[in-house]
Amino acid sequence: MSSNINLIDSFQEFKDFKNIDRPTVITVLEEVFRSMIRKRFGTDENVDVIVNPDNGDLEIWRTRVVMEDGFSEDDDLEIELAEARQYDPDLEVGDEYIEQITLESFGRRAILAARQTLVSKILELEKDEVFKKYKDREGELVIGEVYQIWKKEILVLDEDGNELILPKTEQIPADYFKKGDSIRAVVSKVDMMNNNPKIIISRTAPEFLQRLFELEVPEIFDGLITIKKIVREPGERAKVAVESYDDRIDPVGACVGMKGSRIHGIVRELRNENIDVINFTLNNSLYITRALSPARISSIKIDEENKTAAVYLKPDQVSLAIGRGGHNIKLAGKLTGYEIDVYRENDEVDEDVDIEEFADEIDGWIIDELKRVGLDTAKSVLALSEEELVRRTDLEEDTVHEIVRILQAEFE
């Protein structure tokens, strides 16, 4: 039997180390064996543990000073002459007696205990390394494979087999995955829970859309175009403000690509989420106008102190400004930082009546709902059919019918 101990052969668990470099493993192995030595001999200060990082070989050498017979006070550090000469007849008092300690000499129980300690320490190191690795990658794009699907979350494995969690709340509403599917997301949050790293990934975070743009638009990746801000209603609509540092580059055109070639891939990844790319500007009036795209604004009044903006549009542009479900105006407000109110322009202002004038006949919450979708005058409401009013608002058919009756009476 070889006097050397090959740890890689002895401890099969460590043939394929994940996330841990070999020097770190060697350090752990050395510490485990030094602990065994201290338990057996009381000290390890006179023991050399030599580990070969290339093949995992381990040698343990113990040095003791040769003392006259009857004068040894510590058998862990000293050896009497008579005993020493049993191993080497040429030894004299004062010499150093060096012996090699074999793994077998520790006994089966000690070896099994060391094996268990190694397993435990390696697992702890792996968890720490995974935590550090992903903590440094928060906000970065990751690609994994769907491993298991539950009601409230999906378990995803990365290329190293590390577990990533995609909660239902971080999925785009139209997302549908099955086991084995490849999935892209950003690292959203990394925590340690019960000594286990918990890595949350997201497909709804603005950073996810930003990373997709960086992949598809070389000018963004190279820093020629910068993304100033992204706001999203996942699966519905997103607005992206971009700015170019090179006057020769049109940032919006570069992001969209020829015939939409660049943005189409992003839209598909986001389950057909509508993406508005706009030019960033410090001119707040112009910025709000662009943010309300695709609606065309007639005029705008800004209150800088209260961060509000009153926007006036042609009747046919109001619904565009508000957008389906109010997403367009809501995102425009988030993007610009202003609370935006939409008002309908009307050439027959003198003949129209502000919806607020009907407060004695129509409940206040109903008036607020009508104004929310841009219907702030009697004629703006009457210009739409009852079916359209029900579709745009959260009002019941009977309520809408009564509103129309009240407003029509005003003009009879």
PDB file of C-alpha atoms in Angstrom, residues 209-337:
ATOM      1  CA  LEU A 209     -35.553  45.175 -20.924  1.00  0.00           C
ATOM      2  CA  GLN A 210     -32.325  47.179 -20.632  1.00  0.00           C
ATOM      3  CA  ARG A 211     -30.162  44.043 -20.920  1.00  0.00           C
ATOM      4  CA  LEU A 212     -32.139  42.946 -23.991  1.00  0.00           C
ATOM      5  CA  PHE A 213     -31.486  46.316 -25.624  1.00  0.00           C
ATOM      6  CA  GLU A 214     -27.780  45.973 -24.834  1.00  0.00           C
ATOM      7  CA  LEU A 215     -27.767  42.603 -26.587  1.00  0.00           C
ATOM      8  CA  GLU A 216     -29.641  43.796 -29.672  1.00  0.00           C
ATOM      9  CA  VAL A 217     -28.217  47.315 -30.068  1.00  0.00           C
ATOM     10  CA  PRO A 218     -24.401  47.450 -30.370  1.00  0.00           C
ATOM     11  CA  GLU A 219     -24.404  51.234 -29.933  1.00  0.00           C
ATOM     12  CA  ILE A 220     -25.877  50.835 -26.438  1.00  0.00           C
ATOM     13  CA  PHE A 221     -23.411  48.095 -25.533  1.00  0.00           C
ATOM     14  CA  ASP A 222     -20.536  50.288 -26.777  1.00  0.00           C
ATOM     15  CA  GLY A 223     -21.752  53.320 -24.826  1.00  0.00           C
ATOM     16  CA  LEU A 224     -22.551  55.511 -27.848  1.00  0.00           C
ATOM     17  CA  ILE A 225     -26.216  55.486 -26.834  1.00  0.00           C
ATOM     18  CA  THR A 226     -27.347  55.469 -23.227  1.00  0.00           C
ATOM     19  CA  ILE A 227     -30.697  54.429 -21.794  1.00  0.00           C
ATOM     20  CA  LYS A 228     -31.789  57.227 -19.485  1.00  0.00           C
ATOM     21  CA  LYS A 229     -34.865  55.529 -18.057  1.00  0.00           C
ATOM     22  CA  ILE A 230     -37.185  52.582 -18.598  1.00  0.00           C
ATOM     23  CA  VAL A 231     -40.739  52.189 -17.303  1.00  0.00           C
ATOM     24  CA  ARG A 232     -42.892  49.120 -17.920  1.00  0.00           C
ATOM     25  CA  GLU A 233     -46.293  47.580 -17.539  1.00  0.00           C
ATOM     26  CA  PRO A 234     -45.007  44.033 -18.174  1.00  0.00           C
ATOM     27  CA  GLY A 235     -46.633  42.370 -21.154  1.00  0.00           C
ATOM     28  CA  GLU A 236     -48.566  45.530 -22.038  1.00  0.00           C
ATOM     29  CA  ARG A 237     -46.366  48.529 -22.747  1.00  0.00           C
ATOM     30  CA  ALA A 238     -42.926  49.967 -22.061  1.00  0.00           C
ATOM     31  CA  LYS A 239     -41.358  53.344 -22.647  1.00  0.00           C
ATOM     32  CA  VAL A 240     -37.620  53.727 -23.097  1.00  0.00           C
ATOM     33  CA  ALA A 241     -35.894  57.130 -23.083  1.00  0.00           C
ATOM     34  CA  VAL A 242     -32.576  57.085 -24.952  1.00  0.00           C
ATOM     35  CA  GLU A 243     -29.860  59.636 -25.633  1.00  0.00           C
ATOM     36  CA  SER A 244     -26.976  59.619 -28.111  1.00  0.00           C
ATOM     37  CA  TYR A 245     -23.502  60.933 -27.369  1.00  0.00           C
ATOM     38  CA  ASP A 246     -22.745  61.089 -31.088  1.00  0.00           C
ATOM     39  CA  ASP A 247     -24.678  63.657 -33.139  1.00  0.00           C
ATOM     40  CA  ARG A 248     -24.378  61.401 -36.169  1.00  0.00           C
ATOM     41  CA  ILE A 249     -26.369  58.618 -34.489  1.00  0.00           C
ATOM     42  CA  ASP A 250     -30.152  58.716 -34.249  1.00  0.00           C
ATOM     43  CA  PRO A 251     -30.733  56.899 -30.942  1.00  0.00           C
ATOM     44  CA  VAL A 252     -34.355  55.966 -31.681  1.00  0.00           C
ATOM     45  CA  GLY A 253     -33.548  54.701 -35.170  1.00  0.00           C
ATOM     46  CA  ALA A 254     -30.577  52.702 -33.884  1.00  0.00           C
ATOM     47  CA  CYS A 255     -32.718  51.029 -31.202  1.00  0.00           C
ATOM     48  CA  VAL A 256     -35.557  50.187 -33.552  1.00  0.00           C
ATOM     49  CA  GLY A 257     -33.329  49.044 -36.419  1.00  0.00           C
ATOM     50  CA  MET A 258     -34.023  48.785 -40.132  1.00  0.00           C
ATOM     51  CA  LYS A 259     -37.728  47.960 -40.514  1.00  0.00           C
ATOM     52  CA  GLY A 260     -37.823  47.209 -36.800  1.00  0.00           C
ATOM     53  CA  SER A 261     -35.247  44.428 -37.092  1.00  0.00           C
ATOM     54  CA  ARG A 262     -33.637  45.106 -33.718  1.00  0.00           C
ATOM     55  CA  ILE A 263     -36.701  45.740 -31.633  1.00  0.00           C
ATOM     56  CA  HIS A 264     -38.754  42.839 -33.019  1.00  0.00           C
ATOM     57  CA  GLY A 265     -36.650  40.282 -31.169  1.00  0.00           C
ATOM     58  CA  ILE A 266     -37.107  42.182 -27.911  1.00  0.00           C
ATOM     59  CA  VAL A 267     -40.856  42.468 -28.425  1.00  0.00           C
ATOM     60  CA  ARG A 268     -41.108  38.711 -29.014  1.00  0.00           C
ATOM     61  CA  GLU A 269     -39.106  37.979 -25.855  1.00  0.00           C
ATOM     62  CA  LEU A 270     -41.485  40.235 -23.900  1.00  0.00           C
ATOM     63  CA  ARG A 271     -44.592  38.463 -25.271  1.00  0.00           C
ATOM     64  CA  ASN A 272     -45.517  41.273 -27.702  1.00  0.00           C
ATOM     65  CA  GLU A 273     -45.131  44.076 -25.181  1.00  0.00           C
ATOM     66  CA  ASN A 274     -45.479  47.417 -27.021  1.00  0.00           C
ATOM     67  CA  ILE A 275     -42.227  49.371 -26.732  1.00  0.00           C
ATOM     68  CA  ASP A 276     -42.059  53.122 -27.308  1.00  0.00           C
ATOM     69  CA  VAL A 277     -38.497  54.381 -27.797  1.00  0.00           C
ATOM     70  CA  ILE A 278     -38.230  58.157 -27.390  1.00  0.00           C
ATOM     71  CA  ASN A 279     -35.473  60.755 -27.478  1.00  0.00           C
ATOM     72  CA  PHE A 280     -34.560  62.013 -24.028  1.00  0.00           C
ATOM     73  CA  THR A 281     -34.468  65.787 -23.582  1.00  0.00           C
ATOM     74  CA  LEU A 282     -34.115  68.270 -20.717  1.00  0.00           C
ATOM     75  CA  ASN A 283     -36.954  70.290 -22.249  1.00  0.00           C
ATOM     76  CA  ASN A 284     -39.782  69.045 -20.016  1.00  0.00           C
ATOM     77  CA  SER A 285     -42.556  70.171 -22.340  1.00  0.00           C
ATOM     78  CA  LEU A 286     -41.007  68.347 -25.272  1.00  0.00           C
ATOM     79  CA  TYR A 287     -40.187  65.331 -23.098  1.00  0.00           C
ATOM     80  CA  ILE A 288     -43.815  64.968 -21.966  1.00  0.00           C
ATOM     81  CA  THR A 289     -44.999  65.419 -25.555  1.00  0.00           C
ATOM     82  CA  ARG A 290     -42.718  62.608 -26.708  1.00  0.00           C
ATOM     83  CA  ALA A 291     -43.638  60.434 -23.727  1.00  0.00           C
ATOM     84  CA  LEU A 292     -47.309  60.519 -24.697  1.00  0.00           C
ATOM     85  CA  SER A 293     -46.511  59.023 -28.101  1.00  0.00           C
ATOM     86  CA  PRO A 294     -48.280  57.893 -30.242  1.00  0.00           C
ATOM     87  CA  ALA A 295     -50.756  60.683 -29.406  1.00  0.00           C
ATOM     88  CA  ARG A 296     -50.240  64.121 -31.023  1.00  0.00           C
ATOM     89  CA  ILE A 297     -50.479  66.935 -28.484  1.00  0.00           C
ATOM     90  CA  SER A 298     -51.933  70.333 -29.390  1.00  0.00           C
ATOM     91  CA  SER A 299     -50.653  72.269 -26.377  1.00  0.00           C
ATOM     92  CA  ILE A 300     -49.321  71.757 -22.890  1.00  0.00           C
ATOM     93  CA  LYS A 301     -49.201  73.733 -19.640  1.00  0.00           C
ATOM     94  CA  ILE A 302     -46.647  72.718 -17.002  1.00  0.00           C
ATOM     95  CA  ASP A 303     -46.655  73.486 -13.277  1.00  0.00           C
ATOM     96  CA  GLU A 304     -43.020  72.961 -12.302  1.00  0.00           C
ATOM     97  CA  GLU A 305     -43.621  73.555  -8.608  1.00  0.00           C
ATOM     98  CA  ASN A 306     -46.260  70.821  -8.283  1.00  0.00           C
ATOM     99  CA  LYS A 307     -44.777  68.665 -11.067  1.00  0.00           C
ATOM    100  CA  THR A 308     -48.072  68.529 -12.981  1.00  0.00           C
ATOM    101  CA  ALA A 309     -48.817  68.937 -16.667  1.00  0.00           C
ATOM    102  CA  ALA A 310     -52.107  69.784 -18.386  1.00  0.00           C
ATOM    103  CA  VAL A 311     -52.127  68.362 -21.903  1.00  0.00           C
ATOM    104  CA  TYR A 312     -54.632  69.434 -24.545  1.00  0.00           C
ATOM    105  CA  LEU A 313     -55.409  67.215 -27.524  1.00  0.00           C
ATOM    106  CA  LYS A 314     -57.794  66.895 -30.449  1.00  0.00           C
ATOM    107  CA  PRO A 315     -60.765  64.636 -29.614  1.00  0.00           C
ATOM    108  CA  ASP A 316     -59.454  61.801 -31.759  1.00  0.00           C
ATOM    109  CA  GLN A 317     -56.106  61.833 -29.925  1.00  0.00           C
ATOM    110  CA  VAL A 318     -57.415  61.538 -26.367  1.00  0.00           C
ATOM    111  CA  SER A 319     -57.836  57.767 -26.387  1.00  0.00           C
ATOM    112  CA  LEU A 320     -54.362  57.370 -27.889  1.00  0.00           C
ATOM    113  CA  ALA A 321     -52.837  59.497 -25.139  1.00  0.00           C
ATOM    114  CA  ILE A 322     -54.574  57.505 -22.418  1.00  0.00           C
ATOM    115  CA  GLY A 323     -53.990  54.132 -24.044  1.00  0.00           C
ATOM    116  CA  ARG A 324     -55.663  50.801 -23.382  1.00  0.00           C
ATOM    117  CA  GLY A 325     -56.312  50.462 -19.681  1.00  0.00           C
ATOM    118  CA  GLY A 326     -54.682  53.865 -19.121  1.00  0.00           C
ATOM    119  CA  HIS A 327     -51.212  52.336 -19.589  1.00  0.00           C
ATOM    120  CA  ASN A 328     -49.884  55.017 -21.955  1.00  0.00           C
ATOM    121  CA  ILE A 329     -50.582  58.035 -19.760  1.00  0.00           C
ATOM    122  CA  LYS A 330     -49.537  56.147 -16.622  1.00  0.00           C
ATOM    123  CA  LEU A 331     -46.140  55.205 -18.098  1.00  0.00           C
ATOM    124  CA  ALA A 332     -45.631  58.701 -19.516  1.00  0.00           C
ATOM    125  CA  GLY A 333     -46.094  60.082 -16.005  1.00  0.00           C
ATOM    126  CA  LYS A 334     -43.597  57.603 -14.545  1.00  0.00           C
ATOM    127  CA  LEU A 335     -41.075  58.320 -17.285  1.00  0.00           C
ATOM    128  CA  THR A 336     -41.191  62.121 -16.973  1.00  0.00           C
ATOM    129  CA  GLY A 337     -41.912  62.407 -13.262  1.00  0.00           C
TER     130      GLY A 337
END
